[in-house]
Amino acid sequence: MRKVLCLLLSLCLLAFLAIGVSADVIWEPYGDSFYDEHRDEMQYENRFYRATADLAQYDEPGGEIIDESVIFADELFNVQYVYEDENGVLWGNCFLARKDSVWVDLVGCVRPYDRTDFREDYENEFKTIENQPDISFYADEVPLYDYPGAANALYNMIVESDSEYLPEYVHTYTDEAGNVWGELMYFRGMSGWVLLNGDISTVKAPDKERDQPIENTKQSEIDTEVTTDAAVEGTEKETTSTATAGDAADPVPKQNFAVPVLLVVAVVAVTLAVLFIFFRKKKK
């Protein structure tokens, strides 16, 4: 009996450890040969995208279509990994109900501004938290936001009054209105930002909040080069036109040689006339 109890306790301990570790485990698409082959070229995302048109699902980037339109226009869907092919197309790897791993062409989709974007934009303003909220802070449900100033809360966090563990915030951020926010990295499967001190009615969207349209990277480079070349060509033409216009407006003055020649001829003629009269009088 003692051995059975020890075995059961060991199993419970292993299960508890497995639950704790699972929170930090990054999901990988099982049985996806393309992912396995290109693992080093994958970028972990775990971010949401919004479709701007119905999206087909592929068995691999550039491969065969599994389903023509399971992700519909204006629908949000989660992307675990992204892969950029040789043509500059960004592909997203998704976990959906019908299949553990499908691929979606992300070009034309939009990645909504999120917590990762906020961290990149405002991380230099984060401060070390001084005091963690006590249990009284959780007397009511506490809204958890993706980032300070997000339009809607992700969850309403509930913490029981007899809970042994309370949420712990890693740092704070103070917005323009003076509201203090705390970032929660993990609590019972949830993460995000909580308004620790302030007035929710004064909260505004961050100044840098922008959704990111997904483009073909190589096509964008080509378009940029064409635009740059056109701008350079336009500048050259403008310079040439300006120089030509300048020549027409302020031409180099031409020397008028007719006046000096006539003066010389007149002087010579008068001199000859005077000499002729002088010598004629002298002969007489």
Coordinates of C-alpha atoms in Angstrom, one line a residue:
M1 CA 0.0 0.0 0.0
R2 CA 2.8 2.4 0.9
K3 CA 4.5 1.7 -2.5
V4 CA 1.2 2.5 -4.3
L5 CA 0.9 5.8 -2.4
C6 CA 4.4 6.7 -3.2
L7 CA 3.8 5.9 -6.9
L8 CA 0.6 8.1 -6.9
L9 CA 2.4 10.9 -5.2
S10 CA 5.2 10.7 -7.7
L11 CA 2.8 10.8 -10.6
C12 CA 1.0 13.8 -9.1
L13 CA 4.4 15.6 -8.7
L14 CA 5.3 14.9 -12.3
A15 CA 1.9 16.1 -13.5
F16 CA 2.3 19.3 -11.5
L17 CA 5.8 19.9 -12.9
A18 CA 4.5 19.1 -16.4
I19 CA 1.8 21.8 -16.0
G20 CA 4.4 24.3 -14.8
V21 CA 6.8 23.6 -17.6
S22 CA 4.1 23.6 -20.3
A23 CA 3.6 27.3 -19.8
D24 CA 7.1 27.9 -21.2
V25 CA 7.1 25.4 -24.0
I26 CA 6.9 26.7 -27.5
W27 CA 4.5 24.8 -29.7
E28 CA 5.9 23.3 -32.9
P29 CA 3.8 21.8 -35.8
Y30 CA 4.1 18.1 -35.4
G31 CA 4.5 16.0 -38.5
D32 CA 5.1 19.1 -40.8
S33 CA 7.9 18.0 -43.1
F34 CA 8.4 21.5 -44.5
Y35 CA 8.8 23.0 -41.1
D36 CA 11.2 20.3 -40.1
E37 CA 13.3 20.8 -43.2
H38 CA 13.4 24.6 -42.8
R39 CA 13.4 24.9 -39.0
D40 CA 16.4 27.2 -39.0
E41 CA 14.6 29.6 -41.4
M42 CA 11.5 29.9 -39.3
Q43 CA 10.7 32.9 -37.1
Y44 CA 8.5 32.3 -34.0
E45 CA 5.6 34.8 -33.9
N46 CA 2.6 33.7 -31.9
R47 CA 0.8 36.9 -33.1
F48 CA -2.5 37.7 -34.6
Y49 CA -3.1 38.8 -38.2
R50 CA -6.3 40.0 -39.9
A51 CA -7.3 38.8 -43.3
T52 CA -8.4 41.4 -45.8
A53 CA -9.8 38.8 -48.2
D54 CA -10.7 35.1 -48.0
L55 CA -7.6 33.1 -47.5
A56 CA -6.7 29.7 -48.9
Q57 CA -4.8 27.2 -46.8
Y58 CA -1.8 25.3 -48.2
D59 CA 0.0 22.2 -47.1
E60 CA 3.3 24.1 -47.4
P61 CA 4.5 27.5 -48.7
G62 CA 3.8 27.5 -52.4
G63 CA 2.4 24.0 -52.3
E64 CA -1.1 22.5 -52.8
I65 CA -4.3 24.2 -51.6
I66 CA -6.0 22.2 -48.8
D67 CA -9.0 24.5 -48.5
E68 CA -10.0 27.5 -50.6
S69 CA -11.5 29.7 -47.9
V70 CA -11.5 28.7 -44.3
I71 CA -10.1 32.0 -43.1
F72 CA -12.6 34.7 -44.1
A73 CA -12.1 38.4 -44.8
D74 CA -11.8 40.6 -41.7
E75 CA -11.2 37.5 -39.5
L76 CA -8.4 37.4 -36.9
F77 CA -6.2 34.3 -36.9
N78 CA -3.2 33.3 -35.0
V79 CA 0.2 32.7 -36.7
Q80 CA 2.7 30.6 -34.8
Y81 CA 5.6 30.8 -37.2
V82 CA 6.5 32.9 -40.3
Y83 CA 8.6 31.9 -43.3
E84 CA 9.8 34.1 -46.2
D85 CA 10.3 32.3 -49.5
E86 CA 12.8 33.2 -52.2
N87 CA 10.1 35.4 -54.0
G88 CA 9.7 37.6 -50.9
V89 CA 6.3 36.1 -50.0
L90 CA 5.7 35.8 -46.2
W91 CA 3.9 32.6 -45.2
G92 CA 2.3 32.0 -41.8
N93 CA 2.0 28.7 -40.1
C94 CA -1.3 28.2 -38.3
F95 CA -2.8 25.7 -36.0
L96 CA -6.5 25.1 -36.9
A97 CA -9.2 22.7 -35.9
R98 CA -9.1 20.6 -39.0
K99 CA -5.3 20.3 -39.3
D100 CA -2.5 20.8 -36.9
S101 CA -0.4 22.7 -39.4
V102 CA -1.4 24.8 -42.4
W103 CA 0.2 27.6 -44.3
V104 CA -1.3 30.9 -45.3
D105 CA 0.0 33.5 -47.7
L106 CA 0.2 36.6 -45.5
V107 CA 0.9 39.2 -48.2
G108 CA -2.1 41.6 -48.2
C109 CA -3.0 40.8 -44.6
V110 CA -2.7 43.2 -41.7
R111 CA -0.9 42.6 -38.4
P112 CA -2.8 44.6 -35.8
Y113 CA -0.7 46.7 -33.4
D114 CA 0.0 44.5 -30.4
R115 CA 1.9 44.0 -27.2
T116 CA 5.2 43.2 -29.0
D117 CA 4.9 46.4 -31.1
F118 CA 4.2 48.4 -27.9
R119 CA 7.3 47.0 -26.2
E120 CA 9.5 47.9 -29.2
D121 CA 8.1 51.4 -29.2
Y122 CA 8.1 52.3 -25.5
E123 CA 10.5 49.9 -23.8
N124 CA 12.8 52.7 -22.9
E125 CA 10.1 54.2 -20.7
F126 CA 9.5 51.1 -18.7
K127 CA 10.4 51.3 -15.0
T128 CA 11.0 48.8 -12.3
I129 CA 7.9 48.2 -10.2
E130 CA 8.3 49.2 -6.6
N131 CA 5.2 47.7 -4.9
Q132 CA 3.1 44.8 -6.1
P133 CA -0.7 45.1 -5.5
D134 CA -2.1 43.2 -2.6
I135 CA -5.2 41.0 -2.5
S136 CA -7.5 44.0 -2.0
F137 CA -6.7 45.2 -5.5
Y138 CA -8.4 42.1 -6.9
A139 CA -11.7 42.5 -5.0
D140 CA -13.4 42.9 -8.4
E141 CA -12.6 41.5 -11.9
V142 CA -9.5 43.2 -13.3
P143 CA -9.4 43.9 -17.0
L144 CA -6.2 42.7 -18.7
Y145 CA -5.2 44.5 -21.9
D146 CA -2.8 43.6 -24.7
Y147 CA -1.1 46.9 -24.2
P148 CA -1.8 50.2 -22.4
G149 CA -4.4 52.1 -24.4
A150 CA -5.8 49.1 -26.3
A151 CA -9.4 49.6 -27.3
N152 CA -10.7 46.4 -25.6
A153 CA -9.6 44.2 -22.8
L154 CA -8.4 40.7 -23.6
Y155 CA -9.7 39.1 -20.4
N156 CA -11.2 39.9 -17.1
M157 CA -8.8 38.5 -14.5
I158 CA -10.3 37.0 -11.4
V159 CA -8.2 36.3 -8.3
E160 CA -9.9 34.6 -5.4
S161 CA -9.6 36.2 -2.0
D162 CA -8.0 33.0 -0.6
S163 CA -5.5 32.6 -3.5
E164 CA -2.0 31.5 -2.5
Y165 CA -0.5 33.2 -5.6
L166 CA -1.1 36.7 -6.8
P167 CA -0.2 38.2 -10.2
E168 CA 3.3 39.7 -10.3
Y169 CA 4.2 42.5 -12.6
V170 CA 7.6 42.8 -14.1
H171 CA 7.7 46.6 -14.6
T172 CA 5.4 49.7 -15.0
Y173 CA 4.7 52.2 -17.7
T174 CA 3.2 55.6 -17.2
D175 CA 1.1 57.1 -20.0
E176 CA 0.7 60.7 -21.0
A177 CA -2.3 61.1 -18.7
G178 CA -0.3 59.8 -15.7
N179 CA -2.0 56.4 -15.5
V180 CA 0.3 53.7 -14.2
W181 CA 0.3 50.3 -15.9
G182 CA 1.9 47.0 -15.0
E183 CA 2.9 44.3 -17.4
L184 CA 2.0 40.7 -16.4
M185 CA 4.1 38.1 -18.1
Y186 CA 2.1 35.0 -16.9
F187 CA -0.7 34.2 -14.6
R188 CA -2.9 31.2 -15.1
G189 CA -2.3 31.2 -18.8
M190 CA -2.9 35.0 -19.1
S191 CA -0.5 37.8 -19.9
G192 CA -0.8 41.5 -20.7
W193 CA -1.1 44.9 -19.1
V194 CA -3.2 46.0 -16.1
L195 CA -4.1 49.5 -15.1
L196 CA -2.6 49.6 -11.6
N197 CA -3.3 53.3 -10.7
G198 CA -5.3 55.9 -12.7
D199 CA -8.6 56.7 -14.4
I200 CA -9.6 54.4 -17.3
S201 CA -11.7 57.3 -18.8
T202 CA -8.4 59.3 -19.5
V203 CA -6.7 56.4 -21.3
K204 CA -5.9 57.0 -24.9
A205 CA -4.3 54.9 -27.7
P206 CA -0.5 55.2 -27.9
D207 CA 0.8 57.8 -30.2
K208 CA 2.7 55.2 -32.2
E209 CA -0.2 52.8 -32.6
R210 CA -0.2 51.6 -36.2
D211 CA -1.4 48.4 -37.9
Q212 CA 1.3 46.8 -40.1
P213 CA 0.3 45.9 -43.7
I214 CA 2.1 42.8 -44.9
E215 CA 3.8 43.3 -48.3
N216 CA 6.0 41.2 -50.6
T217 CA 9.4 42.3 -49.5
K218 CA 11.1 41.9 -52.8
Q219 CA 8.3 43.7 -54.7
S220 CA 8.6 46.5 -52.1
E221 CA 12.4 46.7 -52.8
I222 CA 11.7 46.9 -56.6
D223 CA 9.1 49.6 -56.1
T224 CA 11.5 51.5 -53.9
E225 CA 14.2 51.3 -56.5
V226 CA 11.9 52.4 -59.3
T227 CA 10.6 55.3 -57.2
T228 CA 14.2 56.3 -56.4
D229 CA 15.3 56.0 -60.0
A230 CA 12.3 58.1 -61.1
A231 CA 13.1 60.7 -58.5
V232 CA 16.8 60.8 -59.6
E233 CA 15.8 61.1 -63.3
G234 CA 13.3 63.8 -62.4
T235 CA 16.0 65.7 -60.5
E236 CA 18.4 65.5 -63.4
K237 CA 15.7 66.7 -65.8
E238 CA 14.8 69.6 -63.5
T239 CA 18.5 70.5 -63.2
T240 CA 18.9 70.5 -67.0
S241 CA 15.7 72.5 -67.5
T242 CA 16.8 75.0 -64.9
A243 CA 20.2 75.4 -66.6
T244 CA 18.5 75.8 -70.0
A245 CA 16.1 78.4 -68.6
G246 CA 19.0 80.2 -67.0
D247 CA 20.8 80.4 -70.3
A248 CA 17.7 81.8 -72.0
A249 CA 17.0 84.3 -69.3
D250 CA 20.6 85.5 -68.8
P251 CA 22.5 84.9 -72.1
V252 CA 26.2 85.6 -72.4
P253 CA 26.5 89.2 -74.0
K254 CA 27.9 89.1 -77.5
Q255 CA 30.5 91.6 -78.6
N256 CA 29.4 94.1 -81.2
F257 CA 32.4 94.6 -83.4
A258 CA 30.7 96.9 -86.0
V259 CA 31.0 100.1 -83.9
P260 CA 34.7 99.9 -83.3
V261 CA 35.4 99.1 -86.9
L262 CA 33.4 102.1 -88.1
L263 CA 35.2 104.4 -85.7
V264 CA 38.6 103.2 -86.9
V265 CA 37.5 103.7 -90.6
A266 CA 36.2 107.2 -89.8
V267 CA 39.5 108.1 -88.0
V268 CA 41.6 106.8 -90.9
A269 CA 39.4 108.6 -93.4
V270 CA 39.6 111.9 -91.6
T271 CA 43.4 111.5 -91.1
L272 CA 43.9 110.8 -94.9
A273 CA 41.7 113.8 -95.8
V274 CA 43.7 116.1 -93.5
L275 CA 47.0 114.8 -95.0
F276 CA 45.7 115.1 -98.5
I277 CA 44.8 118.8 -97.9
F278 CA 48.0 119.5 -96.1
F279 CA 50.3 118.1 -98.9
R280 CA 48.2 119.8 -101.6
K281 CA 48.6 123.2 -100.0
K282 CA 52.3 122.5 -99.6
K283 CA 52.8 121.9 -103.3
K284 CA 51.1 125.2 -104.2

